[in-house]
Coordinates of C-alpha atoms and ligand atoms in Angstrom, one line a residue:
M1 CA 12.2 35.0 -19.2
T2 CA 11.5 32.9 -16.0
T3 CA 8.1 32.7 -14.3
T4 CA 7.2 31.9 -10.7
T5 CA 4.3 29.6 -10.1
G6 CA 2.2 29.6 -7.0
L7 CA 2.4 26.7 -4.4
I8 CA -0.7 24.6 -4.4
T9 CA -0.9 22.2 -1.4
P10 CA -3.5 19.6 -0.5
Q11 CA -3.2 19.9 3.3
K12 CA -2.0 22.2 6.1
W13 CA -1.3 21.4 9.8
Q14 CA -3.0 24.0 12.0
A15 CA -1.8 24.0 15.6
D16 CA -3.8 21.0 16.7
H17 CA -5.6 19.6 13.7
L18 CA -5.2 18.9 10.0
L19 CA -6.9 20.9 7.2
M20 CA -7.5 19.2 3.9
L21 CA -8.6 20.7 0.7
D22 CA -11.6 18.6 -0.5
Q23 CA -10.4 17.4 -3.9
R24 CA -13.7 15.7 -4.6
I25 CA -15.4 19.0 -5.3
L26 CA -12.6 20.9 -7.0
P27 CA -12.5 23.0 -9.1
L28 CA -16.1 24.0 -8.5
R29 CA -15.6 24.8 -4.8
E30 CA -12.5 25.3 -2.7
E31 CA -13.4 23.9 0.7
W32 CA -11.1 22.9 3.5
I33 CA -12.1 20.1 5.9
E34 CA -11.0 19.9 9.5
L35 CA -9.6 16.5 10.6
R36 CA -9.1 15.8 14.3
T37 CA -8.6 12.0 14.5
H38 CA -6.6 9.3 12.6
E39 CA -9.9 7.6 11.7
E40 CA -11.1 10.8 10.0
V41 CA -7.8 10.9 8.1
A42 CA -8.1 7.2 7.0
K43 CA -11.6 7.9 5.8
A44 CA -10.5 11.0 3.9
I45 CA -7.8 9.0 2.1
K46 CA -10.2 6.2 1.3
D47 CA -12.9 8.6 0.0
M48 CA -10.2 10.6 -2.0
V49 CA -10.7 13.9 -0.2
V50 CA -6.9 13.7 -0.6
R51 CA -5.3 11.5 -3.3
G52 CA -2.0 11.2 -5.1
A53 CA 0.8 8.9 -3.8
P54 CA 3.0 11.4 -1.9
A55 CA 0.0 13.4 -0.5
I56 CA -1.5 10.2 0.9
G57 CA 1.8 9.4 2.7
I58 CA 2.0 12.9 4.2
S59 CA -1.7 12.6 5.3
A60 CA -1.0 9.3 7.0
A61 CA 1.9 10.7 8.9
Y62 CA -0.3 13.6 10.1
G63 CA -2.9 11.0 11.0
M64 CA -0.4 9.3 13.3
A65 CA 0.3 12.6 14.9
L66 CA -3.4 13.0 15.6
A67 CA -3.5 9.5 17.0
A68 CA -0.6 10.3 19.4
K69 CA -2.3 13.6 20.4
N70 CA -5.5 11.8 21.2
G71 CA -3.8 9.0 23.1
A72 CA -4.9 6.3 20.7
D73 CA -3.2 2.9 20.3
L74 CA -0.5 3.8 17.7
Q75 CA -0.2 0.2 16.4
Q76 CA -3.9 0.1 15.8
A77 CA -3.9 3.6 14.3
S78 CA -1.2 2.6 11.8
K79 CA -3.2 -0.5 10.8
T80 CA -6.3 1.7 10.2
L81 CA -4.4 4.2 8.1
A82 CA -2.6 1.4 6.2
A83 CA -6.0 -0.2 5.2
S84 CA -7.2 3.0 3.5
R85 CA -5.7 2.5 0.0
P86 CA -3.4 -0.4 -1.1
T87 CA -1.5 0.7 -4.2
A88 CA 0.6 3.8 -3.4
V89 CA 3.7 2.6 -1.5
N90 CA 4.3 6.1 -0.1
L91 CA 1.5 5.4 2.4
F92 CA 3.3 2.4 3.9
W93 CA 6.7 4.1 3.6
A94 CA 5.5 7.1 5.6
L95 CA 3.8 4.9 8.2
D96 CA 7.0 2.8 8.6
R97 CA 9.0 6.0 9.0
I98 CA 6.8 7.1 11.9
N99 CA 6.6 3.6 13.4
S100 CA 10.4 3.4 13.4
L101 CA 10.8 6.5 15.6
Q102 CA 12.3 5.6 19.0
N103 CA 10.2 8.3 20.7
R104 CA 6.7 8.3 19.5
D105 CA 5.1 11.1 21.4
F106 CA 2.9 13.7 19.7
Q107 CA 5.6 16.4 19.3
R108 CA 8.1 13.9 17.8
I109 CA 5.6 12.4 15.4
L110 CA 4.4 15.8 14.3
A111 CA 8.0 16.9 13.7
E112 CA 8.5 13.8 11.5
A113 CA 5.3 14.3 9.5
Q114 CA 6.4 17.9 8.9
A115 CA 9.8 16.7 7.8
I116 CA 8.2 14.2 5.4
E117 CA 6.1 17.0 3.9
R118 CA 9.1 19.4 3.7
E119 CA 11.4 16.7 2.1
D120 CA 8.6 15.8 -0.4
L121 CA 8.5 19.4 -1.6
E122 CA 12.3 19.5 -2.0
M123 CA 12.3 16.2 -3.9
N124 CA 9.6 17.5 -6.2
R125 CA 11.7 20.6 -7.0
A126 CA 14.7 18.4 -7.7
I127 CA 12.6 16.1 -10.0
G128 CA 11.4 19.2 -11.7
R129 CA 15.0 20.4 -12.4
H130 CA 16.1 17.0 -13.7
G131 CA 13.0 16.4 -15.7
A132 CA 12.9 19.9 -17.3
E133 CA 16.2 19.0 -19.0
L134 CA 14.3 16.4 -21.0
V135 CA 11.7 19.0 -22.2
P136 CA 12.7 20.7 -25.4
Q137 CA 11.7 24.3 -26.2
N138 CA 8.2 24.4 -27.7
A139 CA 7.4 20.9 -26.5
S140 CA 3.9 19.5 -26.5
I141 CA 3.6 17.3 -23.5
L142 CA 0.9 14.7 -22.8
T143 CA 0.1 13.8 -19.1
V144 CA -2.5 11.8 -17.2
C145 CA -4.3 12.0 -13.9
N146 CA -3.1 14.7 -11.4
T147 CA 0.5 14.7 -10.3
G148 CA 0.7 18.3 -9.2
G149 CA 0.8 20.3 -6.0
L150 CA -2.6 18.6 -5.0
A151 CA -1.0 15.2 -5.2
T152 CA 2.2 16.0 -3.2
A153 CA 3.5 18.5 -0.7
G154 CA 3.4 21.1 -3.5
H155 CA 4.9 21.6 -7.0
G156 CA 4.3 18.0 -8.1
T157 CA 6.1 15.2 -9.9
A158 CA 5.2 14.8 -13.6
L159 CA 3.3 18.1 -13.3
G160 CA 6.3 19.4 -11.4
V161 CA 8.5 18.8 -14.4
I162 CA 6.0 20.7 -16.6
R163 CA 5.9 23.5 -14.0
T164 CA 9.7 23.8 -13.8
A165 CA 10.0 23.8 -17.6
H166 CA 7.4 26.6 -17.7
E167 CA 9.2 28.5 -14.9
Q168 CA 12.4 28.3 -16.9
G169 CA 10.6 30.2 -19.7
K170 CA 10.2 27.2 -22.1
D171 CA 7.3 27.7 -24.4
I172 CA 5.4 24.5 -23.7
H173 CA 1.9 23.2 -24.3
V174 CA 0.2 20.4 -22.3
Y175 CA -2.4 17.9 -23.2
T176 CA -4.1 16.6 -20.1
C177 CA -6.1 13.4 -20.3
E178 CA -9.5 13.7 -18.6
T179 CA -8.6 10.5 -16.6
R180 CA -11.9 8.6 -16.3
P181 CA -13.6 7.6 -14.2
R182 CA -12.7 10.2 -11.5
M183 CA -11.5 12.9 -13.8
Q184 CA -8.4 14.0 -12.0
G185 CA -7.0 15.3 -15.2
L186 CA -10.0 17.4 -16.3
R187 CA -10.8 18.6 -12.8
L188 CA -7.5 18.9 -10.9
T189 CA -4.7 19.1 -13.5
A190 CA -6.7 21.6 -15.5
Y191 CA -7.3 23.6 -12.2
E192 CA -3.5 23.7 -11.5
L193 CA -2.5 24.6 -15.1
T194 CA -5.1 27.4 -15.2
K195 CA -3.9 28.8 -11.9
D196 CA -0.3 28.8 -13.2
G197 CA -1.1 30.2 -16.7
I198 CA 0.4 27.2 -18.4
P199 CA -1.1 26.7 -21.9
F200 CA -3.0 23.4 -22.2
H201 CA -5.9 21.5 -23.7
S202 CA -7.9 18.9 -21.8
I203 CA -8.6 15.8 -24.0
A204 CA -10.8 12.8 -23.7
D205 CA -8.7 9.8 -22.8
G206 CA -9.5 8.2 -26.1
A207 CA -8.0 11.1 -28.0
A208 CA -4.4 10.4 -27.1
A209 CA -3.7 8.0 -30.0
S210 CA -4.9 10.3 -32.8
L211 CA -3.0 13.2 -31.3
M212 CA 0.2 11.2 -31.3
R213 CA -0.4 10.0 -34.9
A214 CA -0.9 13.7 -35.9
G215 CA 2.5 14.6 -34.5
K216 CA 1.0 16.7 -31.7
V217 CA 2.8 15.1 -28.8
D218 CA 6.6 15.3 -28.3
L219 CA 6.7 13.5 -25.0
V220 CA 4.6 11.8 -22.3
I221 CA 5.2 12.3 -18.6
A222 CA 3.2 10.4 -15.9
G223 CA 3.6 9.9 -12.2
A224 CA 3.7 6.7 -10.3
D225 CA 2.1 5.1 -7.2
R226 CA 4.7 2.3 -6.8
I227 CA 7.8 1.4 -8.8
A228 CA 9.2 -2.2 -8.6
V229 CA 12.9 -3.0 -8.7
N230 CA 12.8 -3.6 -12.5
G231 CA 11.1 -0.3 -13.2
D232 CA 7.6 -1.6 -13.7
A233 CA 5.5 1.3 -12.6
A234 CA 1.9 1.4 -11.2
N235 CA 0.0 4.5 -12.0
K236 CA -3.5 5.7 -12.8
I237 CA -5.5 3.3 -15.0
G238 CA -4.9 4.2 -18.6
T239 CA -1.2 5.0 -18.1
Y240 CA -0.1 1.6 -19.6
S241 CA -2.1 2.3 -22.8
L242 CA -0.3 5.7 -23.2
A243 CA 3.1 3.9 -22.9
V244 CA 2.1 1.4 -25.6
L245 CA 0.9 4.2 -27.8
A246 CA 4.0 6.2 -27.2
L247 CA 6.2 3.3 -28.2
H248 CA 4.2 2.7 -31.4
H249 CA 4.6 6.4 -32.3
K250 CA 8.3 6.6 -31.2
I251 CA 7.5 9.2 -28.6
P252 CA 9.5 9.2 -25.3
F253 CA 7.5 8.1 -22.3
Y254 CA 8.8 9.2 -18.8
I255 CA 7.8 8.4 -15.3
A256 CA 8.5 11.1 -12.6
A257 CA 8.4 10.1 -8.9
P258 CA 10.3 10.6 -5.6
S259 CA 12.3 7.8 -4.1
S260 CA 9.5 7.3 -1.6
T261 CA 7.5 5.7 -4.5
L262 CA 10.2 3.0 -5.1
D263 CA 9.4 -0.4 -3.6
P264 CA 12.7 -2.3 -3.4
T265 CA 10.9 -5.3 -1.9
L266 CA 9.0 -6.1 -5.1
P267 CA 11.2 -7.5 -8.0
T268 CA 8.5 -6.8 -10.6
G269 CA 5.2 -5.0 -11.0
D270 CA 3.3 -8.3 -11.0
Q271 CA 3.3 -8.2 -7.2
I272 CA 1.9 -4.6 -6.9
P273 CA -1.6 -4.7 -5.3
I274 CA -4.0 -3.0 -7.6
E275 CA -6.9 -1.2 -5.9
E276 CA -10.4 -1.9 -7.2
R277 CA -12.9 0.9 -6.5
S278 CA -16.7 1.0 -6.4
A279 CA -18.9 0.3 -9.5
E280 CA -20.6 3.6 -8.9
E281 CA -17.5 5.4 -10.1
L282 CA -18.5 4.2 -13.6
T283 CA -22.2 3.7 -13.4
E284 CA -23.0 7.2 -12.0
V285 CA -22.1 10.7 -13.2
D286 CA -22.4 13.3 -10.5
G287 CA -24.6 10.9 -8.5
V288 CA -26.9 10.3 -11.5
R289 CA -27.1 6.7 -12.7
V290 CA -26.2 6.4 -16.4
A291 CA -25.8 2.6 -16.7
P292 CA -28.5 0.0 -16.8
D293 CA -29.5 -1.5 -13.5
G294 CA -27.4 -4.5 -12.6
C295 CA -24.7 -3.5 -15.0
P296 CA -21.6 -5.5 -14.0
V297 CA -18.5 -3.4 -13.6
Y298 CA -14.7 -4.0 -13.2
N299 CA -13.0 -0.9 -11.9
P300 CA -9.3 -1.2 -11.3
A301 CA -7.9 2.2 -10.2
F302 CA -4.4 1.6 -11.4
D303 CA -2.4 -0.3 -14.0
V304 CA 1.2 -1.3 -14.3
T305 CA 3.4 -0.1 -17.1
P306 CA 6.3 -2.5 -17.8
G307 CA 9.7 -0.9 -17.2
E308 CA 10.8 -1.8 -20.8
L309 CA 8.2 0.7 -22.1
I310 CA 9.6 3.6 -20.0
T311 CA 12.2 5.8 -21.6
G312 CA 13.4 7.1 -18.3
I313 CA 12.4 7.3 -14.6
I314 CA 13.0 10.7 -13.1
T315 CA 13.6 10.8 -9.4
E316 CA 15.0 13.6 -7.2
K317 CA 18.5 12.0 -7.7
G318 CA 18.4 12.2 -11.5
V319 CA 17.1 10.4 -14.6
N320 CA 17.4 6.6 -14.5
A321 CA 17.8 4.8 -17.8
K322 CA 16.9 1.3 -18.8
P323 CA 17.5 -1.4 -17.7
Y324 CA 16.2 -0.3 -14.2
N325 CA 17.5 -1.7 -11.0
F326 CA 16.2 -0.1 -7.8
A327 CA 17.4 -2.8 -5.5
L328 CA 19.8 -0.5 -3.8
A329 CA 17.0 1.7 -2.7
S330 CA 16.4 -0.8 0.0
K331 CA 19.2 0.9 2.0
S332 CA 17.1 4.0 2.4
I333 CA 13.5 2.8 1.9
P334 CA 12.0 0.9 4.8
Q335 CA 10.1 -2.3 4.2
P336 CA 6.4 -1.4 3.6
A337 CA 3.9 -2.8 6.1
L338 CA 1.1 -4.0 3.8
P339 CA -2.4 -3.7 5.2
G340 CA -4.1 -6.5 6.9
Ligands
MRU401 O1 -6.3 7.6 -7.5 P1 -5.4 8.7 -7.4 O2 -5.9 10.0 -7.8 O3 -4.8 8.8 -6.0 O4 -4.2 8.3 -8.4 C1 -3.1 9.2 -8.5 C2 -2.1 8.8 -9.5 O5 -2.2 7.8 -10.1 C3 -0.9 9.7 -9.6 O6 -0.4 9.7 -10.9 C4 0.2 9.2 -8.7 O7 -0.3 9.0 -7.4 C5 1.4 10.1 -8.6 S1 1.0 11.6 -7.8 C6 2.4 12.6 -7.7

């Protein structure tokens, strides 16, 4: 039996402005925020109203459309948007795609932003089809962060693979890591899995090892924010630990991402800029301080999983096996314009 899952999207273009689902307050409240300037879009990306690598790229493209509509300086607007978050290459990829247009009037930029969004959804569905072939019947799948419709144009990458396997009628079960400190797994992935009726349990991040040892995980699938030529993949902090654990327990570990997440300019993951976020993400829970005053904090938002620990990298073109070499992607992926 096949099932159809609903399309969850993080943003919608509405005639002359952008609507964003406020992911900071999901799943408790579903509120859409109106954005009318590129500065508002840049702030929304920084504050994580919208998050997830492909979704950030799509938002930035719509931000450029708003800049053109408002008659703002497009070079400056692109710099402002590029300075919002440093790790996900999709942001710079989307901005470069807009900046390379010959005609950069509002209608043309809007059409390009809509194309980026449409193509992302198509890529996600293709990733889902390729990835679902790796998911056995009755599989128990561990995932981390949120890589679903909320992080993309819809359907998702790693969660898209899970969704497609479920749509194909495979009897699967998901373990979703809570993903401290921002809880994208517990809040957002659990929200999407609940909506789609996919069986799952949320787990504390620290529970992954014992679940693997108990034979309760058949495969791990995670997303990515930037993948270097050699397959080193930046993703939400904690992903690297899952890959090490998977290797120890002889469990396949897959990364699923569209080609807009490949960075052919970086030979290895050592050069990927890792965002550090505020201390309050750790020292406070729901705005209430839980750490001692003056507690020093180190809060990197991402880590890099070495390509050699990744069993396969699933893109819209198929499943890539080790040793990875994404150098040829440079033909289709423009050089990212790093912030600054
Ligand atoms: O800090 P976030 O929530 O933007 O981090 C998101 C992730 O790490 C995702 O796994 C990644 O962007 C892929 S989303 C399809």
